[in-house]
Tab-separated table of C-alpha atoms and ligand atoms in Angstrom:
chain	number	residue	atom	x	y	z
A	24	MET	CA	18.916	39.249	-20.188
A	25	LYS	CA	16.044	38.486	-22.660
A	26	TYR	CA	15.883	34.823	-23.163
A	27	GLY	CA	13.224	34.671	-25.679
A	28	PHE	CA	11.185	31.912	-24.240
A	29	SER	CA	8.359	30.197	-26.333
A	30	HIS	CA	4.973	31.548	-25.913
A	31	ARG	CA	4.032	28.141	-24.427
A	32	VAL	CA	5.756	29.107	-21.180
A	33	ARG	CA	2.594	31.259	-20.615
A	34	TYR	CA	0.858	28.019	-19.530
A	35	LEU	CA	3.436	26.907	-17.043
A	36	LYS	CA	1.924	28.500	-13.977
A	37	SER	CA	2.948	28.075	-10.414
A	38	SER	CA	-0.001	28.226	-8.293
A	39	ALA	CA	-0.686	30.158	-5.005
A	40	VAL	CA	-1.888	26.927	-3.457
A	41	ARG	CA	1.385	25.366	-4.173
A	42	GLU	CA	3.142	28.202	-2.377
A	43	ILE	CA	0.911	27.837	0.629
A	44	LEU	CA	1.519	23.953	0.600
A	45	LYS	CA	5.292	24.320	0.631
A	46	VAL	CA	5.114	24.778	4.306
A	47	VAL	CA	3.278	21.465	4.729
A	48	ASN	CA	6.541	19.482	4.676
A	49	ASN	CA	7.789	21.097	7.884
A	50	GLY	CA	6.594	18.113	9.752
A	51	ASN	CA	4.060	19.887	12.126
A	52	VAL	CA	1.302	19.926	9.540
A	53	ILE	CA	-0.972	16.848	8.997
A	54	SER	CA	-1.580	16.739	5.381
A	55	PHE	CA	-4.597	15.695	3.583
A	56	ALA	CA	-3.304	17.620	0.622
A	57	GLY	CA	-1.171	15.380	-1.478
A	58	GLY	CA	-2.131	12.411	-3.755
A	59	LEU	CA	0.535	10.101	-2.235
A	60	PRO	CA	0.162	6.608	-1.301
A	61	ASP	CA	1.189	5.238	2.141
A	62	GLU	CA	4.940	4.691	2.170
A	63	ALA	CA	4.491	2.128	4.912
A	64	LEU	CA	2.603	-0.212	2.293
A	65	PHE	CA	5.399	-0.157	-0.298
A	66	PRO	CA	6.359	-3.610	-1.042
A	67	VAL	CA	10.145	-2.685	-0.202
A	68	ASN	CA	11.570	-6.182	-0.086
A	69	ALA	CA	9.673	-7.268	-3.345
A	70	VAL	CA	10.771	-4.068	-5.030
A	71	SER	CA	14.382	-4.465	-3.794
A	72	GLU	CA	14.621	-8.219	-4.905
A	73	ALA	CA	13.110	-7.355	-8.283
A	74	PHE	CA	15.661	-4.643	-8.956
A	75	GLN	CA	18.534	-6.910	-7.999
A	76	LYS	CA	17.293	-9.638	-10.278
A	77	ALA	CA	16.887	-7.182	-13.162
A	78	ILE	CA	20.486	-6.140	-12.697
A	79	GLN	CA	21.870	-9.675	-12.161
A	80	PHE	CA	20.148	-11.419	-14.667
A	81	ASP	CA	19.211	-8.961	-17.418
A	82	ARG	CA	22.136	-7.121	-19.029
A	83	LYS	CA	19.411	-5.372	-21.027
A	84	ALA	CA	18.146	-3.784	-18.009
A	85	LEU	CA	21.236	-1.484	-18.046
A	86	GLN	CA	21.150	-1.004	-21.730
A	87	TYR	CA	19.222	1.341	-24.130
A	88	GLY	CA	16.006	-0.298	-25.003
A	89	GLU	CA	13.067	-0.253	-27.354
A	90	THR	CA	10.736	2.976	-27.310
A	91	GLU	CA	7.671	0.659	-26.997
A	92	GLY	CA	8.787	-0.879	-23.813
A	93	VAL	CA	10.266	-4.201	-22.812
A	94	TYR	CA	8.065	-6.757	-24.638
A	95	LYS	CA	7.769	-9.229	-21.771
A	96	LEU	CA	6.269	-6.494	-19.596
A	97	ARG	CA	3.827	-5.563	-22.467
A	98	GLU	CA	2.893	-9.190	-22.645
A	99	GLN	CA	2.349	-9.294	-18.821
A	100	LEU	CA	0.249	-6.078	-18.984
A	101	ALA	CA	-1.798	-7.541	-21.943
A	102	ASN	CA	-2.578	-10.646	-19.890
A	103	ARG	CA	-3.347	-8.813	-16.741
A	104	MET	CA	-5.712	-6.365	-18.496
A	105	ARG	CA	-7.355	-9.322	-20.284
A	106	GLN	CA	-7.889	-11.309	-16.982
A	107	GLN	CA	-8.882	-8.534	-14.693
A	108	LYS	CA	-10.415	-5.703	-16.793
A	109	GLN	CA	-11.712	-7.498	-19.883
A	110	ILE	CA	-9.584	-5.252	-22.098
A	111	ILE	CA	-8.595	-7.455	-24.822
A	112	ARG	CA	-5.333	-5.980	-26.566
A	113	GLN	CA	-2.288	-7.402	-27.963
A	114	PRO	CA	1.302	-6.510	-26.376
A	115	GLU	CA	1.944	-4.574	-29.753
A	116	ASP	CA	-0.894	-2.196	-28.920
A	117	ILE	CA	0.799	-1.099	-25.603
A	118	LEU	CA	3.284	1.650	-24.956
A	119	ILE	CA	5.217	1.739	-21.890
A	120	THR	CA	5.504	5.282	-20.525
A	121	SER	CA	7.178	7.183	-17.608
A	122	GLY	CA	4.056	7.201	-15.695
A	123	SER	CA	0.650	7.661	-17.136
A	124	GLN	CA	1.463	11.325	-16.939
A	125	GLN	CA	3.771	10.935	-19.818
A	126	ALA	CA	0.940	8.960	-21.713
A	127	ILE	CA	-1.347	11.910	-21.453
A	128	ASP	CA	1.424	14.267	-22.576
A	129	LEU	CA	2.524	12.188	-25.491
A	130	PHE	CA	-1.257	11.789	-26.465
A	131	ALA	CA	-1.823	15.559	-26.430
A	132	ARG	CA	1.421	15.988	-28.345
A	133	ILE	CA	0.198	13.881	-31.415
A	134	MET	CA	-3.421	15.040	-31.277
A	135	ILE	CA	-3.632	18.629	-30.476
A	136	ASN	CA	-3.142	21.659	-32.659
A	137	PRO	CA	-3.328	25.141	-30.909
A	138	GLY	CA	-7.112	25.944	-30.328
A	139	ASP	CA	-8.364	22.337	-30.743
A	140	VAL	CA	-11.171	21.507	-28.273
A	141	VAL	CA	-10.675	18.702	-25.533
A	142	LEU	CA	-13.887	18.016	-23.493
A	143	THR	CA	-13.305	17.149	-19.842
A	144	GLU	CA	-15.267	16.651	-16.670
A	145	ASN	CA	-15.436	19.609	-14.378
A	146	PRO	CA	-13.588	19.434	-11.924
A	147	THR	CA	-10.895	17.026	-13.417
A	148	TYR	CA	-7.336	16.041	-12.857
A	149	LEU	CA	-5.252	19.126	-12.485
A	150	ALA	CA	-1.954	17.907	-14.146
A	151	ALA	CA	-4.037	16.746	-17.245
A	152	LEU	CA	-5.255	20.213	-17.552
A	153	GLN	CA	-1.731	21.557	-17.420
A	154	VAL	CA	-0.730	19.190	-19.943
A	155	PHE	CA	-3.524	20.142	-22.400
A	156	SER	CA	-3.044	23.855	-21.679
A	157	SER	CA	0.562	23.524	-22.593
A	158	TYR	CA	-0.530	22.518	-26.077
A	159	GLU	CA	-2.687	25.505	-26.205
A	160	THR	CA	-5.890	23.427	-26.100
A	161	ASN	CA	-9.223	25.014	-25.885
A	162	ILE	CA	-10.398	22.818	-22.698
A	163	VAL	CA	-14.253	22.800	-22.421
A	164	ALA	CA	-16.008	21.272	-19.482
A	165	VAL	CA	-18.940	18.990	-19.986
A	166	GLU	CA	-21.762	19.287	-17.291
A	167	SER	CA	-21.754	16.061	-15.195
A	168	ASP	CA	-23.310	14.786	-11.911
A	169	GLN	CA	-22.268	11.846	-9.777
A	170	ASP	CA	-22.883	9.411	-12.508
A	171	GLY	CA	-20.740	10.938	-15.109
A	172	MET	CA	-21.054	13.487	-17.910
A	173	LEU	CA	-24.656	14.473	-18.913
A	174	GLU	CA	-25.582	13.055	-22.214
A	175	ASN	CA	-27.372	16.001	-23.693
A	176	ASP	CA	-24.603	18.511	-22.915
A	177	LEU	CA	-22.008	16.069	-24.087
A	178	GLU	CA	-23.851	15.469	-27.468
A	179	ASP	CA	-24.348	19.185	-27.814
A	180	LYS	CA	-20.744	20.068	-27.293
A	181	ILE	CA	-19.577	17.397	-29.546
A	182	LYS	CA	-21.888	18.683	-32.229
A	183	ARG	CA	-20.932	22.303	-31.806
A	184	LEU	CA	-17.314	22.289	-30.866
A	185	LYS	CA	-16.104	19.173	-32.885
A	186	PRO	CA	-13.594	18.207	-30.109
A	187	LYS	CA	-10.383	16.247	-30.725
A	188	CYS	CA	-10.817	14.178	-27.783
A	189	ILE	CA	-12.697	13.550	-24.621
A	190	TYR	CA	-10.594	13.113	-21.480
A	191	VAL	CA	-12.242	11.141	-18.465
A	192	VAL	CA	-11.331	9.579	-15.126
A	193	PRO	CA	-14.498	7.568	-14.934
A	194	THR	CA	-13.338	5.208	-11.966
A	195	TYR	CA	-12.801	6.682	-8.551
A	196	SER	CA	-11.809	10.095	-10.082
A	197	ASN	CA	-9.222	12.596	-8.947
A	198	PRO	CA	-10.338	14.841	-7.464
A	199	GLY	CA	-14.066	14.042	-7.103
A	200	GLY	CA	-13.634	10.339	-6.049
A	201	LYS	CA	-16.728	9.530	-8.299
A	202	VAL	CA	-17.541	6.462	-10.389
A	203	TRP	CA	-19.352	6.776	-13.676
A	204	SER	CA	-22.497	4.498	-13.978
A	205	LEU	CA	-22.692	1.826	-16.706
A	206	GLU	CA	-25.342	3.727	-18.512
A	207	ARG	CA	-23.247	6.880	-18.686
A	208	ARG	CA	-20.252	5.070	-19.723
A	209	LYS	CA	-22.308	3.319	-22.605
A	210	ALA	CA	-23.722	6.696	-23.517
A	211	LEU	CA	-20.233	8.287	-23.792
A	212	LEU	CA	-19.068	5.436	-25.874
A	213	GLN	CA	-21.990	5.590	-28.225
A	214	LEU	CA	-21.507	9.405	-28.761
A	215	ALA	CA	-17.798	8.970	-29.302
A	216	HIS	CA	-18.616	6.179	-31.948
A	217	LYS	CA	-21.409	8.226	-33.500
A	218	TYR	CA	-19.208	11.405	-33.824
A	219	HIS	CA	-15.848	9.792	-34.313
A	220	VAL	CA	-14.116	11.294	-31.172
A	221	VAL	CA	-11.382	9.621	-29.528
A	222	ILE	CA	-11.605	9.113	-25.673
A	223	LEU	CA	-8.677	9.090	-23.437
A	224	GLU	CA	-9.625	7.048	-20.417
A	225	ASP	CA	-7.187	7.599	-17.544
A	226	ASP	CA	-7.369	4.985	-14.887
A	227	PRO	CA	-4.797	5.213	-12.197
A	228	TYR	CA	-7.201	4.338	-9.270
A	229	GLY	CA	-9.352	1.411	-10.752
A	230	ASP	CA	-7.757	-1.253	-8.779
A	231	ILE	CA	-8.254	0.509	-5.395
A	232	GLN	CA	-11.733	-0.700	-5.078
A	233	PHE	CA	-13.275	-0.741	-1.581
A	234	GLU	CA	-16.029	-3.229	-1.901
A	235	GLN	CA	-16.553	-6.161	-4.324
A	236	GLY	CA	-18.684	-6.063	-7.268
A	237	ASP	CA	-20.301	-2.846	-8.117
A	238	THR	CA	-17.662	-1.019	-10.295
A	239	PRO	CA	-18.628	-0.868	-13.994
A	240	PRO	CA	-16.122	-2.195	-16.311
A	241	PRO	CA	-13.475	0.305	-18.007
A	242	LEU	CA	-14.554	2.050	-21.188
A	243	ALA	CA	-11.792	0.274	-23.031
A	244	SER	CA	-13.434	-3.139	-22.261
A	245	MET	CA	-16.538	-2.086	-24.107
A	246	ASP	CA	-14.794	-0.555	-27.244
A	247	GLN	CA	-13.819	-2.447	-30.234
A	248	ASN	CA	-10.155	-0.769	-30.169
A	249	LYS	CA	-11.361	2.025	-32.157
A	250	TYR	CA	-12.024	5.045	-30.052
A	251	VAL	CA	-10.689	4.395	-26.649
A	252	LEU	CA	-7.151	4.885	-25.285
A	253	TYR	CA	-6.554	3.494	-21.835
A	254	THR	CA	-3.856	4.525	-19.628
A	255	SER	CA	-2.953	3.174	-16.141
A	256	THR	CA	0.040	3.014	-13.811
A	257	PHE	CA	2.081	1.077	-11.200
A	258	SER	CA	2.283	4.312	-9.063
A	259	LYS	CA	-0.641	3.642	-6.854
A	260	THR	CA	-0.259	-0.262	-6.619
A	261	VAL	CA	3.535	-0.655	-6.410
A	262	VAL	CA	5.530	2.411	-6.024
A	263	PRO	CA	5.334	5.875	-7.820
A	264	ALA	CA	9.016	6.302	-7.938
A	265	ILE	CA	9.437	3.301	-10.496
A	266	ARG	CA	7.558	5.761	-12.852
A	267	ILE	CA	6.045	3.035	-14.994
A	268	GLY	CA	2.804	3.569	-16.643
A	269	TRP	CA	1.337	2.340	-20.016
A	270	ILE	CA	-1.277	3.228	-22.556
A	271	VAL	CA	-3.180	0.972	-24.810
A	272	GLY	CA	-5.427	1.554	-27.824
A	273	PRO	CA	-5.697	1.889	-31.608
A	274	HIS	CA	-2.475	0.852	-33.337
A	275	GLN	CA	-2.184	4.141	-35.504
A	276	ILE	CA	-2.310	6.302	-32.396
A	277	ILE	CA	0.005	4.229	-30.357
A	278	ARG	CA	2.579	4.082	-33.278
A	279	LEU	CA	2.616	7.930	-33.520
A	280	MET	CA	2.841	8.236	-29.753
A	281	THR	CA	5.791	5.829	-29.801
A	282	GLN	CA	7.600	8.109	-32.375
A	283	ALA	CA	6.814	11.117	-30.183
A	284	LYS	CA	8.233	9.205	-27.073
A	285	GLN	CA	11.518	8.589	-28.982
A	286	ALA	CA	11.879	12.455	-29.531
A	287	ALA	CA	10.869	12.993	-25.858
A	288	ASP	CA	13.139	10.416	-24.089
A	289	LEU	CA	14.002	7.508	-26.282
A	290	HIS	CA	12.410	4.988	-23.955
A	291	THR	CA	11.188	4.367	-20.362
A	292	ASN	CA	13.714	3.507	-17.650
A	293	SER	CA	14.877	-0.072	-18.523
A	294	ILE	CA	15.751	-1.143	-15.062
A	295	SER	CA	12.326	-0.139	-13.745
A	296	GLN	CA	10.786	-2.275	-16.609
A	297	TYR	CA	12.810	-5.354	-16.056
A	298	ALA	CA	12.462	-5.011	-12.367
A	299	LEU	CA	8.643	-5.080	-12.865
A	300	VAL	CA	8.823	-8.048	-15.026
A	301	HIS	CA	10.427	-9.892	-12.106
A	302	LEU	CA	8.102	-8.399	-9.641
A	303	MET	CA	4.840	-9.547	-11.453
A	304	GLN	CA	6.394	-13.008	-11.789
A	305	ASP	CA	7.608	-13.614	-8.415
A	306	PHE	CA	5.418	-11.343	-6.176
A	307	ASP	CA	1.743	-11.621	-5.266
A	308	LEU	CA	0.553	-8.290	-6.682
A	309	ASP	CA	-3.188	-9.058	-6.188
A	310	GLN	CA	-2.731	-9.964	-2.686
A	311	HIS	CA	-0.715	-6.643	-2.153
A	312	ILE	CA	-3.408	-4.706	-3.890
A	313	GLN	CA	-6.003	-6.228	-1.588
A	314	VAL	CA	-3.891	-4.948	1.408
A	315	ILE	CA	-3.843	-1.523	-0.004
A	316	ARG	CA	-7.633	-1.676	-0.635
A	317	ASP	CA	-8.457	-2.691	2.928
A	318	THR	CA	-5.938	-0.099	4.408
A	319	TYR	CA	-7.213	2.635	2.431
A	320	TYR	CA	-10.941	1.788	2.863
A	321	GLU	CA	-10.402	1.736	6.554
A	322	ARG	CA	-8.788	5.059	6.468
A	323	MET	CA	-11.504	6.522	4.468
A	324	LEU	CA	-14.190	5.365	6.956
A	325	VAL	CA	-12.376	7.018	9.762
A	326	MET	CA	-12.157	10.182	7.893
A	327	LYS	CA	-15.946	9.774	6.850
A	328	GLY	CA	-16.820	9.139	10.604
A	329	LEU	CA	-15.101	12.218	11.584
A	330	LEU	CA	-16.764	14.426	8.957
A	331	ASP	CA	-20.135	12.967	9.964
A	332	GLU	CA	-19.525	14.497	13.382
A	333	VAL	CA	-18.753	17.966	12.115
A	334	ASN	CA	-21.903	20.004	12.331
A	335	ILE	CA	-21.676	22.755	9.566
A	336	GLU	CA	-24.797	23.727	7.802
A	337	GLY	CA	-24.387	23.370	4.026
A	338	MET	CA	-21.414	21.120	4.140
A	339	SER	CA	-21.655	17.970	2.064
A	340	TYR	CA	-19.142	15.334	0.780
A	341	ILE	CA	-19.012	12.490	-1.379
A	342	VAL	CA	-18.227	9.120	0.027
A	343	PRO	CA	-15.943	7.402	-2.655
A	344	LYS	CA	-16.183	3.608	-3.430
A	345	GLY	CA	-12.447	3.479	-4.079
A	346	GLY	CA	-9.339	5.582	-4.974
A	347	MET	CA	-7.670	8.121	-2.618
A	348	PHE	CA	-9.845	11.182	-2.262
A	349	MET	CA	-12.928	12.700	-0.684
A	350	TRP	CA	-14.455	15.715	-2.022
A	351	VAL	CA	-16.126	18.074	0.162
A	352	ASN	CA	-18.535	21.073	-0.522
A	353	MET	CA	-18.410	23.599	2.307
A	354	PRO	CA	-21.044	26.059	2.608
A	355	GLU	CA	-21.083	28.547	-0.290
A	356	THR	CA	-19.948	31.627	1.830
A	357	ILE	CA	-16.611	29.781	2.437
A	358	ASN	CA	-13.644	30.145	0.358
A	359	THR	CA	-11.560	27.175	0.727
A	360	THR	CA	-8.361	28.864	-0.661
A	361	ASP	CA	-8.601	31.462	2.168
A	362	LEU	CA	-9.559	28.524	4.355
A	363	LEU	CA	-6.369	26.670	3.760
A	364	GLN	CA	-4.268	29.621	5.015
A	365	ILE	CA	-6.153	29.232	8.396
A	366	ALA	CA	-5.791	25.421	8.369
A	367	VAL	CA	-2.112	25.442	7.744
A	368	GLU	CA	-1.719	27.680	10.737
A	369	HIS	CA	-3.630	25.107	12.827
A	370	GLY	CA	-1.462	22.257	11.401
A	371	VAL	CA	-3.620	20.629	8.946
A	372	ALA	CA	-3.777	20.976	5.120
A	373	PHE	CA	-6.076	19.992	2.227
A	374	VAL	CA	-6.262	21.274	-1.475
A	375	PRO	CA	-8.826	23.837	-2.255
A	376	GLY	CA	-11.093	22.593	-5.215
A	377	ALA	CA	-11.008	25.681	-7.463
A	378	PRO	CA	-7.765	24.792	-9.489
A	379	PHE	CA	-9.396	21.476	-10.498
A	380	TYR	CA	-11.966	23.252	-12.469
A	381	VAL	CA	-11.978	24.105	-16.272
A	382	SER	CA	-14.387	26.815	-15.765
A	383	ASN	CA	-16.934	28.288	-13.025
A	384	PRO	CA	-14.844	27.021	-10.109
A	385	LYS	CA	-16.583	26.259	-6.957
A	386	GLU	CA	-14.646	28.222	-4.419
A	387	ASN	CA	-16.236	26.380	-1.581
A	388	THR	CA	-14.809	22.943	-2.461
A	389	MET	CA	-11.834	20.908	-1.471
A	390	ARG	CA	-10.204	17.596	-1.949
A	391	LEU	CA	-9.079	15.553	1.162
A	392	ASN	CA	-6.667	12.614	0.709
A	393	PHE	CA	-7.078	9.795	3.259
A	394	THR	CA	-4.390	7.435	1.979
A	395	ASN	CA	-1.094	9.071	3.353
A	396	ALA	CA	-1.827	9.203	7.146
A	397	THR	CA	-2.547	6.492	9.667
A	398	PRO	CA	-6.009	6.298	11.307
A	399	ASP	CA	-4.409	8.193	14.303
A	400	LEU	CA	-3.023	10.967	12.477
A	401	ILE	CA	-6.265	11.235	10.397
A	402	GLU	CA	-8.238	11.629	13.685
A	403	GLU	CA	-5.652	14.251	14.916
A	404	GLY	CA	-5.791	16.108	11.652
A	405	MET	CA	-9.524	15.999	11.441
A	406	ASN	CA	-9.671	17.393	15.065
A	407	ARG	CA	-7.607	20.342	13.857
A	408	PHE	CA	-9.690	20.622	10.784
A	409	VAL	CA	-12.910	20.953	13.030
A	410	THR	CA	-11.430	23.876	14.901
A	411	VAL	CA	-10.537	25.345	11.484
A	412	MET	CA	-14.157	24.848	10.249
A	413	GLU	CA	-15.709	26.182	13.533
A	414	LYS	CA	-13.704	29.311	12.698
A	415	ALA	CA	-14.756	29.336	9.164
A	416	LYS	CA	-18.240	28.810	10.172
A	417	VAL	CA	-18.218	32.017	12.394
A	418	GLN	CA	-16.478	33.940	9.499
A	419	SER	CA	-19.068	32.768	7.029
A	420	VAL	CA	-21.878	33.839	9.156
A	421	GLU	CA	-20.166	37.237	9.473
A	422	ASN	CA	-19.538	37.385	5.639
A	423	ALA	CA	-23.281	36.718	5.247
A	424	TYR	CA	-24.175	39.890	6.865
B	516	LIG	C1	-5.957	11.013	-12.593
B	516	LIG	C2	-4.501	10.852	-12.615
B	516	LIG	N1	-3.898	10.481	-13.737
B	516	LIG	C3	-2.585	10.419	-13.888
B	516	LIG	C4	-1.786	10.504	-12.828
B	516	LIG	C5	-0.435	10.329	-13.071
B	516	LIG	O1	0.202	9.342	-12.449
B	516	LIG	P1	1.684	8.569	-12.852
B	516	LIG	O2	2.384	9.399	-13.787
B	516	LIG	O3	2.435	8.548	-11.439
B	516	LIG	O4	1.353	7.210	-13.427
B	516	LIG	C6	-2.274	10.723	-11.543
B	516	LIG	C7	-1.502	10.794	-10.387
B	516	LIG	O5	-1.889	11.186	-9.351
B	516	LIG	C8	-3.610	10.984	-11.515
B	516	LIG	O6	-4.224	11.323	-10.372
């Protein structure tokens, strides 16, 4: 039977890595592959109470709702962003979405015509690449280092390619775990203003900061509500299953995204939104976030300590200041997709770095998640990893000849 699918299905690829990682759920593999928060830290009682209250006290929690999202929740978010991020926006400028993933999708839906250019970092968040690809975007990587995009290359590409938007994860990025410096943030904003390019700032990890004080402010806090759209989520700080994210930015853009959302799913789940209203009133979310920060920081240090002990020439890694990931560069002779197969056989998994690249993938890179395993499991997993790397070292020496 010929179903006559749209040509967009070409962009819906299932990756080889996903196939290998399917076996990871069999219980014998310690996985550093996923991007999952730790279930043991979920505020189960608070979430349960919040849902009960939502259903008991708010009939509207069970009703169809406004596409924009529950006004009270948008008010709470506006207050929270003002107090904690110095992002000054009105509730009317906020759209509640089904996770920040939907915010990226709706944004692309209203901005991108086939062939339009979007500039990104290289590597960057895989599922954002999938969204942009599905709208037939010409995704172009800007050269970057640990501090963010390189200004000259950025300006050159803006001038030559006239991008529709620049997509960035400037704070504790996925996959690289990096934080853009204040200077690079300012330079990006200045160029966006100069050439009138919209920035999509994706910030799911900004709250998961390991040490006080040294994280530069979000781009959205330094913008006059003209060029930056800022999206974030409760997935990493409350629970991902609640599927609540939001996007805030210029009114014109948010209004069109709201219309696009209406066509997509009418509105975000009402019960989850009302539950969050109660949760934010009755639960000490900040204290909870502090527990998450402390726990993940400790785990990152355990993983780092064990990586420090691995003696492989040419291996290096980035010590993140927040977020959920460590980015590892293996010696150039090692292909991490091949290595994953060996790793899984030894009961440990990671994600190879190549799929996160827009172009020129570095086949020797990998992303390690440190949030979803206890310190004991991290230790056991890293021990297995060392065995795998020792094997890889032998192979890489063989390959070199
Ligand atoms: C950079 C980035 N953006 C967006 C998301 C989507 O998060 P959610 O849809 O759960 O809010 C994730 C999830 O891992 C992410 O890492």
